Amino acid sequence: MNRMNTLLAGAMAAMFAQPVLAETAAPEGLYSMNALIGADVFLAADRNREVGEVEDVLVAENMKVHGLVIELDDDLDGVADDDYRFVEVQQFSVATRSGDRLDRVSYAVFLNDDLDQVRDYPRVDNDWWAQTKEAAADIWSSTKSGASSAWQATKDTTSNVIDKTKEKTRDVLESLQRTLE
């Protein structure tokens, strides 16, 4: 029985070693949404001028980043407490401050516009949220034309991987059992 456990453990380790190693290597351009929330926001033209921080990251139905919600600093002229603005993807860039370890990732966000233009960004409140969410759903419904939801595609892919893993595990176990008999 001890020999079978050892063989089984070895077979399982060999079977799963490659996928685990492949998944831990982060490709260039991978961003942590967790670390992006709370990142300081600056003007690209004045990289020392902090104007706020990232409050939220909005993701569209297709799982692509739609934009950021930033809270503007209340010490800026003409900005009140809890002043949230929506920033479209093409209006900002993200720079990694540190990224050598997942638990230490930090970013800075740079807005392409000047402060007057930033003040004109859409104000985010409950009305904005309801209108924007409805408009995005309408656009998605009218453009998807038969394409399945990204969530469904992810679910199907994950299910297929799990099924294949179960099948391979069963095959390995049967092979081991035949070897030990």
Coordinates of N, CA and C in Angstrom, one line a residue:
M1 N 0.8 -1.2 0.0 CA 0.0 0.0 0.0 C 0.9 1.3 0.0
N2 N 2.0 1.2 0.8 CA 2.9 2.4 0.8 C 3.5 2.7 -0.5
R3 N 3.9 1.6 -1.3 CA 4.4 1.7 -2.6 C 3.4 2.3 -3.5
M4 N 2.2 1.9 -3.5 CA 1.1 2.5 -4.3 C 0.9 4.0 -4.0
N5 N 0.9 4.4 -2.8 CA 0.8 5.8 -2.4 C 2.0 6.6 -3.0
T6 N 3.2 6.1 -2.9 CA 4.3 6.7 -3.4 C 4.3 6.9 -4.9
L7 N 3.9 5.8 -5.6 CA 3.8 5.9 -7.1 C 2.7 6.9 -7.5
L8 N 1.6 6.8 -6.8 CA 0.4 7.7 -7.1 C 0.8 9.2 -6.9
A9 N 1.5 9.4 -5.8 CA 2.0 10.8 -5.5 C 2.9 11.3 -6.6
G10 N 3.9 10.4 -7.0 CA 4.8 10.8 -8.0 C 4.1 11.0 -9.3
A11 N 3.2 10.2 -9.7 CA 2.5 10.3 -11.0 C 1.7 11.6 -11.0
M12 N 1.0 11.9 -9.9 CA 0.2 13.1 -9.8 C 1.1 14.3 -9.9
A13 N 2.2 14.3 -9.2 CA 3.2 15.4 -9.2 C 3.7 15.7 -10.6
A14 N 4.0 14.6 -11.3 CA 4.6 14.7 -12.7 C 3.5 15.3 -13.6
M15 N 2.2 14.8 -13.4 CA 1.2 15.2 -14.3 C 0.8 16.7 -14.1
F16 N 0.9 17.2 -12.9 CA 0.5 18.6 -12.7 C 1.6 19.5 -12.6
A17 N 2.8 19.1 -12.7 CA 4.0 20.0 -12.5 C 4.0 21.1 -13.6
Q18 N 3.9 20.7 -14.8 CA 4.0 21.7 -15.9 C 2.9 22.8 -15.9
P19 N 1.6 22.4 -15.8 CA 0.6 23.5 -15.8 C 0.8 24.5 -14.6
V20 N 1.1 24.0 -13.5 CA 1.3 24.9 -12.3 C 2.4 25.8 -12.6
L21 N 3.5 25.4 -13.1 CA 4.7 26.2 -13.4 C 4.3 27.3 -14.5
A22 N 3.6 26.8 -15.5 CA 3.2 27.7 -16.6 C 2.3 28.8 -16.1
E23 N 1.4 28.5 -15.1 CA 0.4 29.5 -14.7 C 1.0 30.5 -13.7
T24 N 2.1 30.2 -13.1 CA 2.7 31.1 -12.1 C 3.6 32.2 -12.8
A25 N 4.0 32.0 -14.0 CA 4.8 33.0 -14.7 C 3.9 34.1 -15.3
A26 N 3.9 35.3 -14.7 CA 3.1 36.4 -15.2 C 3.6 37.0 -16.5
P27 N 2.8 37.1 -17.5 CA 3.2 37.7 -18.8 C 3.4 39.2 -18.6
E28 N 4.2 39.8 -19.4 CA 4.4 41.2 -19.4 C 3.1 41.9 -19.7
G29 N 2.7 43.0 -19.0 CA 1.5 43.6 -19.3 C 0.3 43.2 -18.5
L30 N 0.6 42.3 -17.5 CA -0.5 41.8 -16.6 C -0.6 42.8 -15.4
Y31 N -1.8 43.3 -15.1 CA -2.0 44.2 -14.1 C -2.9 43.6 -13.0
S32 N -2.6 44.0 -11.8 CA -3.5 43.6 -10.6 C -4.5 44.7 -10.4
M33 N -5.8 44.3 -10.6 CA -6.9 45.3 -10.3 C -6.9 45.7 -8.8
N34 N -6.5 44.7 -8.0 CA -6.5 45.0 -6.5 C -5.5 46.1 -6.2
A35 N -4.3 46.0 -6.9 CA -3.3 47.0 -6.6 C -3.6 48.3 -7.3
L36 N -4.3 48.3 -8.4 CA -4.7 49.5 -9.2 C -5.7 50.4 -8.4
I37 N -6.6 49.7 -7.7 CA -7.5 50.5 -6.8 C -6.7 51.1 -5.7
G38 N -6.9 52.3 -5.5 CA -6.1 53.1 -4.5 C -4.8 53.7 -5.0
A39 N -4.5 53.4 -6.3 CA -3.3 54.0 -6.9 C -3.4 55.5 -7.0
D40 N -2.3 56.2 -6.8 CA -2.3 57.7 -6.9 C -2.5 58.1 -8.4
V41 N -3.2 59.2 -8.6 CA -3.5 59.7 -10.0 C -2.8 61.0 -10.2
F42 N -2.1 61.1 -11.3 CA -1.3 62.4 -11.6 C -1.7 62.9 -13.0
L43 N -1.3 64.1 -13.2 CA -1.5 64.6 -14.6 C -0.2 64.3 -15.4
A44 N -0.4 63.8 -16.6 CA 0.8 63.4 -17.4 C 1.7 64.6 -17.7
A45 N 1.1 65.7 -17.8 CA 1.9 66.9 -18.1 C 2.7 67.4 -16.9
D46 N 2.2 67.1 -15.7 CA 2.9 67.5 -14.5 C 2.9 66.2 -13.6
R47 N 3.9 65.4 -13.8 CA 4.0 64.1 -13.1 C 4.1 64.2 -11.6
N48 N 4.4 65.4 -11.1 CA 4.5 65.6 -9.7 C 3.2 66.1 -9.0
R49 N 2.2 66.3 -9.9 CA 0.9 66.9 -9.4 C -0.1 65.8 -9.2
E50 N -0.3 65.4 -8.0 CA -1.2 64.3 -7.7 C -2.6 65.0 -7.6
V51 N -3.6 64.4 -8.3 CA -4.9 65.0 -8.4 C -6.0 64.1 -7.8
G52 N -5.6 62.9 -7.4 CA -6.6 62.0 -6.8 C -6.1 60.6 -6.7
E53 N -7.1 59.6 -6.5 CA -6.7 58.2 -6.5 C -7.8 57.4 -7.1
V54 N -7.4 56.2 -7.6 CA -8.3 55.3 -8.2 C -9.3 54.7 -7.2
E55 N -10.5 54.9 -7.4 CA -11.6 54.4 -6.5 C -12.1 53.0 -7.0
D56 N -12.2 52.9 -8.3 CA -12.8 51.6 -8.9 C -12.3 51.4 -10.3
V57 N -12.3 50.2 -10.7 CA -12.0 49.8 -12.1 C -13.3 49.2 -12.7
L58 N -13.8 49.8 -13.8 CA -15.0 49.3 -14.4 C -14.7 48.4 -15.6
V59 N -15.3 47.2 -15.6 CA -15.1 46.2 -16.6 C -16.4 46.0 -17.4
A60 N -16.2 46.0 -18.7 CA -17.4 45.8 -19.6 C -17.8 44.3 -19.7
E61 N -18.9 44.0 -20.3 CA -19.4 42.7 -20.5 C -18.3 41.8 -21.2
N62 N -17.5 42.3 -22.1 CA -16.5 41.5 -22.8 C -15.2 41.3 -21.9
M63 N -15.3 41.7 -20.7 CA -14.2 41.5 -19.7 C -13.0 42.4 -20.0
K64 N -13.2 43.5 -20.7 CA -12.1 44.5 -20.9 C -12.4 45.7 -20.0
V65 N -11.3 46.3 -19.6 CA -11.4 47.5 -18.8 C -12.1 48.6 -19.6
H66 N -13.2 49.1 -19.0 CA -14.0 50.2 -19.7 C -13.5 51.5 -19.2
G67 N -13.0 51.6 -18.0 CA -12.5 52.9 -17.5 C -12.2 52.8 -16.0
L68 N -11.9 54.0 -15.4 CA -11.6 54.1 -14.0 C -12.6 55.1 -13.4
V69 N -12.9 54.9 -12.1 CA -13.5 55.9 -11.3 C -12.4 56.4 -10.4
I70 N -12.2 57.7 -10.5 CA -11.2 58.3 -9.6 C -11.9 59.3 -8.6
E71 N -11.3 59.4 -7.5 CA -11.8 60.4 -6.5 C -10.8 61.6 -6.6
L72 N -11.3 62.7 -6.9 CA -10.4 63.9 -7.0 C -10.1 64.4 -5.6
D73 N -8.8 64.9 -5.5 CA -8.4 65.4 -4.2 C -9.3 66.7 -3.9
D74 N -9.8 66.7 -2.6 CA -10.7 67.9 -2.3 C -9.9 69.2 -2.1
D75 N -8.6 69.1 -2.1 CA -7.8 70.3 -2.0 C -7.5 71.0 -3.3
L76 N -8.0 70.4 -4.4 CA -7.9 71.1 -5.7 C -9.0 72.2 -5.8
D77 N -8.7 73.2 -6.5 CA -9.7 74.3 -6.7 C -10.9 73.8 -7.4
G78 N -12.1 74.1 -6.8 CA -13.3 73.8 -7.5 C -13.8 72.3 -7.3
V79 N -13.1 71.6 -6.4 CA -13.4 70.2 -6.2 C -13.9 70.0 -4.7
A80 N -15.1 69.4 -4.6 CA -15.7 69.2 -3.3 C -15.3 67.8 -2.8
D81 N -15.7 67.5 -1.5 CA -15.5 66.2 -0.9 C -16.2 65.2 -1.7
D82 N -15.7 64.0 -1.8 CA -16.3 62.8 -2.5 C -16.7 63.2 -3.9
D83 N -15.8 63.8 -4.6 CA -16.0 64.1 -6.0 C -15.4 63.0 -6.9
Y84 N -16.2 62.2 -7.4 CA -15.8 61.0 -8.2 C -16.0 61.3 -9.7
R85 N -15.0 61.0 -10.5 CA -15.1 61.2 -12.0 C -14.8 59.9 -12.7
F86 N -15.4 59.8 -13.9 CA -15.1 58.6 -14.8 C -14.1 59.0 -15.8
V87 N -13.1 58.1 -15.9 CA -12.0 58.3 -16.9 C -12.0 57.1 -17.9
E88 N -12.2 57.5 -19.1 CA -12.2 56.4 -20.2 C -10.8 55.9 -20.4
V89 N -10.7 54.7 -20.9 CA -9.4 54.0 -21.1 C -8.4 54.9 -21.9
Q90 N -8.8 55.5 -22.9 CA -7.9 56.3 -23.8 C -7.4 57.6 -23.1
Q91 N -8.0 57.9 -21.9 CA -7.6 59.2 -21.3 C -6.5 59.0 -20.2
F92 N -6.0 57.8 -20.0 CA -5.0 57.6 -18.9 C -4.0 56.5 -19.3
S93 N -2.9 56.5 -18.6 CA -2.0 55.4 -18.8 C -1.6 54.9 -17.3
V94 N -1.0 53.7 -17.2 CA -0.7 53.2 -16.0 C 0.8 52.9 -16.0
A95 N 1.5 53.3 -14.9 CA 2.9 53.0 -14.8 C 3.2 52.2 -13.6
T96 N 3.9 51.1 -13.7 CA 4.2 50.3 -12.6 C 5.3 50.9 -11.7
R97 N 5.0 51.1 -10.4 CA 6.1 51.7 -9.5 C 6.9 50.5 -9.0
S98 N 6.3 49.4 -8.6 CA 7.0 48.2 -8.3 C 6.2 47.1 -8.6
G99 N 6.8 46.0 -9.1 CA 6.0 44.9 -9.6 C 6.8 43.6 -9.6
D100 N 7.8 43.5 -8.8 CA 8.6 42.3 -8.7 C 7.9 41.2 -8.0
R101 N 7.0 41.5 -7.1 CA 6.2 40.5 -6.3 C 4.8 40.9 -6.3
L102 N 3.9 40.0 -6.3 CA 2.4 40.3 -6.4 C 2.0 41.0 -5.1
D103 N 2.6 40.7 -4.0 CA 2.2 41.3 -2.7 C 2.8 42.7 -2.5
R104 N 3.6 43.1 -3.5 CA 4.2 44.5 -3.4 C 3.9 45.3 -4.7
V105 N 3.0 44.9 -5.5 CA 2.7 45.6 -6.8 C 2.1 47.0 -6.4
S106 N 2.6 48.0 -7.1 CA 2.0 49.3 -6.9 C 2.1 50.1 -8.3
Y107 N 1.1 50.9 -8.5 CA 1.0 51.6 -9.8 C 0.8 53.1 -9.5
A108 N 1.0 53.9 -10.6 CA 0.6 55.3 -10.7 C -0.2 55.4 -12.0
V109 N -1.2 56.2 -11.9 CA -2.1 56.5 -13.1 C -1.8 57.9 -13.5
F110 N -1.6 58.1 -14.8 CA -1.4 59.4 -15.4 C -2.5 59.8 -16.4
L111 N -3.2 60.9 -16.1 CA -4.3 61.4 -16.9 C -3.7 62.2 -18.1
N112 N -4.2 62.0 -19.3 CA -3.6 62.7 -20.5 C -4.1 64.2 -20.5
D113 N -5.1 64.5 -19.8 CA -5.7 65.9 -19.9 C -5.1 66.8 -18.8
D114 N -5.4 68.1 -19.0 CA -5.0 69.0 -17.9 C -6.1 69.1 -16.9
L115 N -5.9 69.8 -15.8 CA -6.8 69.8 -14.7 C -8.2 70.3 -15.0
D116 N -8.3 71.4 -15.9 CA -9.6 71.9 -16.3 C -10.4 70.8 -17.1
Q117 N -9.7 70.1 -17.9 CA -10.4 69.0 -18.6 C -10.8 67.9 -17.7
V118 N -10.0 67.6 -16.7 CA -10.3 66.5 -15.7 C -11.6 66.9 -15.0
R119 N -11.7 68.2 -14.6 CA -12.9 68.7 -13.9 C -14.1 68.5 -14.8
D120 N -14.0 68.4 -16.1 CA -15.1 68.2 -17.0 C -15.4 66.7 -17.2
Y121 N -14.6 65.8 -16.7 CA -14.9 64.4 -16.8 C -16.3 64.1 -16.2
P122 N -17.0 63.1 -16.7 CA -18.3 62.8 -16.1 C -18.3 62.6 -14.6
R123 N -19.2 63.2 -13.9 CA -19.3 63.0 -12.4 C -20.0 61.7 -12.2
V124 N -19.4 60.9 -11.3 CA -19.9 59.6 -11.0 C -20.8 59.6 -9.8
D125 N -22.1 59.3 -10.0 CA -23.0 59.2 -8.9 C -24.0 58.1 -9.2
N126 N -25.1 57.9 -8.4 CA -26.0 56.8 -8.7 C -26.7 57.0 -10.0
D127 N -27.1 58.2 -10.4 CA -27.8 58.5 -11.7 C -26.8 58.1 -12.8
W128 N -25.6 58.6 -12.7 CA -24.6 58.2 -13.8 C -24.5 56.7 -13.9
W129 N -24.3 56.0 -12.8 CA -24.2 54.6 -12.8 C -25.4 53.9 -13.5
A130 N -26.6 54.3 -13.1 CA -27.8 53.6 -13.7 C -27.8 53.9 -15.2
Q131 N -27.6 55.1 -15.6 CA -27.6 55.5 -17.1 C -26.5 54.8 -17.9
T132 N -25.3 54.8 -17.3 CA -24.2 54.2 -18.0 C -24.3 52.7 -18.1
K133 N -24.8 52.1 -17.0 CA -25.0 50.6 -17.0 C -26.0 50.2 -18.1
E134 N -27.1 51.0 -18.1 CA -28.2 50.7 -19.1 C -27.7 50.9 -20.5
A135 N -27.0 52.0 -20.7 CA -26.4 52.2 -22.1 C -25.4 51.1 -22.5
A136 N -24.6 50.7 -21.6 CA -23.6 49.7 -21.9 C -24.3 48.4 -22.2
A137 N -25.3 48.0 -21.5 CA -26.1 46.8 -21.7 C -26.8 46.9 -23.1
D138 N -27.3 48.0 -23.4 CA -28.0 48.2 -24.7 C -27.0 48.0 -25.9
I139 N -25.8 48.6 -25.7 CA -24.8 48.5 -26.7 C -24.3 47.1 -26.9
W140 N -24.1 46.4 -25.7 CA -23.7 45.0 -25.7 C -24.7 44.1 -26.4
S141 N -26.0 44.3 -26.1 CA -27.0 43.5 -26.7 C -27.1 43.7 -28.2
S142 N -26.9 45.0 -28.7 CA -27.0 45.3 -30.1 C -25.8 44.8 -30.9
T143 N -24.7 44.7 -30.2 CA -23.4 44.3 -31.0 C -23.0 42.9 -30.8
K144 N -23.5 42.2 -29.9 CA -23.0 40.8 -29.6 C -23.4 39.9 -30.8
S145 N -24.5 40.1 -31.4 CA -24.9 39.3 -32.6 C -24.4 37.8 -32.6
G146 N -24.9 37.1 -31.6 CA -24.6 35.7 -31.5 C -23.4 35.3 -30.8
A147 N -22.5 36.3 -30.4 CA -21.3 36.0 -29.6 C -21.7 35.6 -28.2
S148 N -21.1 34.6 -27.7 CA -21.4 34.2 -26.3 C -20.8 35.1 -25.3
S149 N -21.3 35.3 -24.2 CA -20.7 36.1 -23.1 C -19.3 35.6 -22.8
A150 N -18.5 36.5 -22.4 CA -17.1 36.1 -22.0 C -17.2 35.2 -20.7
W151 N -18.2 35.5 -19.9 CA -18.3 34.7 -18.7 C -18.6 33.2 -19.1
Q152 N -19.5 33.1 -20.1 CA -19.9 31.7 -20.5 C -18.7 31.0 -21.1
A153 N -18.0 31.7 -21.9 CA -16.8 31.1 -22.6 C -15.8 30.7 -21.5
T154 N -15.6 31.5 -20.5 CA -14.7 31.2 -19.4 C -15.2 30.0 -18.7
K155 N -16.5 29.9 -18.4 CA -17.1 28.8 -17.7 C -16.9 27.5 -18.5
D156 N -17.1 27.6 -19.8 CA -17.0 26.4 -20.6 C -15.6 25.9 -20.7
T157 N -14.6 26.8 -20.8 CA -13.2 26.5 -20.9 C -12.8 25.8 -19.6
T158 N -13.2 26.4 -18.5 CA -12.8 25.9 -17.2 C -13.4 24.5 -17.0
S159 N -14.6 24.3 -17.4 CA -15.3 23.0 -17.3 C -14.5 22.0 -18.1
N160 N -14.1 22.3 -19.3 CA -13.4 21.4 -20.2 C -12.0 21.0 -19.6
V161 N -11.3 22.0 -19.0 CA -10.0 21.7 -18.4 C -10.2 20.7 -17.2
I162 N -11.3 21.0 -16.4 CA -11.5 20.1 -15.2 C -11.9 18.7 -15.7
D163 N -12.7 18.6 -16.8 CA -13.1 17.3 -17.3 C -11.9 16.5 -17.8
K164 N -11.0 17.2 -18.5 CA -9.8 16.6 -19.1 C -8.8 16.2 -18.0
T165 N -8.7 17.0 -16.9 CA -7.9 16.6 -15.8 C -8.4 15.4 -15.1
K166 N -9.7 15.3 -14.9 CA -10.3 14.1 -14.3 C -10.0 12.9 -15.1
E167 N -10.2 13.0 -16.4 CA -10.0 11.9 -17.3 C -8.5 11.4 -17.3
K168 N -7.6 12.4 -17.3 CA -6.2 12.0 -17.2 C -5.8 11.4 -15.9
T169 N -6.4 11.9 -14.8 CA -6.1 11.4 -13.5 C -6.6 9.9 -13.4
R170 N -7.8 9.7 -13.9 CA -8.4 8.4 -14.0 C -7.5 7.4 -14.8
D171 N -7.0 7.9 -15.9 CA -6.1 7.0 -16.7 C -4.9 6.7 -16.0
V172 N -4.3 7.7 -15.3 CA -3.0 7.4 -14.6 C -3.3 6.4 -13.5
L173 N -4.4 6.6 -12.7 CA -4.7 5.7 -11.6 C -4.9 4.2 -12.2
E174 N -5.6 4.1 -13.3 CA -5.9 2.8 -13.9 C -4.6 2.2 -14.3
S175 N -3.7 3.0 -14.9 CA -2.4 2.5 -15.3 C -1.5 2.0 -14.1
L176 N -1.6 2.8 -13.1 CA -0.8 2.4 -11.9 C -1.4 1.1 -11.3
Q177 N -2.7 1.0 -11.3 CA -3.3 -0.2 -10.7 C -2.9 -1.4 -11.5
R178 N -2.9 -1.3 -12.8 CA -2.5 -2.4 -13.7 C -1.0 -2.8 -13.4
T179 N -0.2 -1.7 -13.2 CA 1.2 -2.0 -13.0 C 1.4 -2.7 -11.7
L180 N 0.7 -2.4 -10.7 CA 0.8 -3.0 -9.3 C 0.2 -4.4 -9.2
E181 N -0.6 -4.7 -10.2 CA -1.3 -6.1 -10.1 C -0.4 -7.2 -10.6

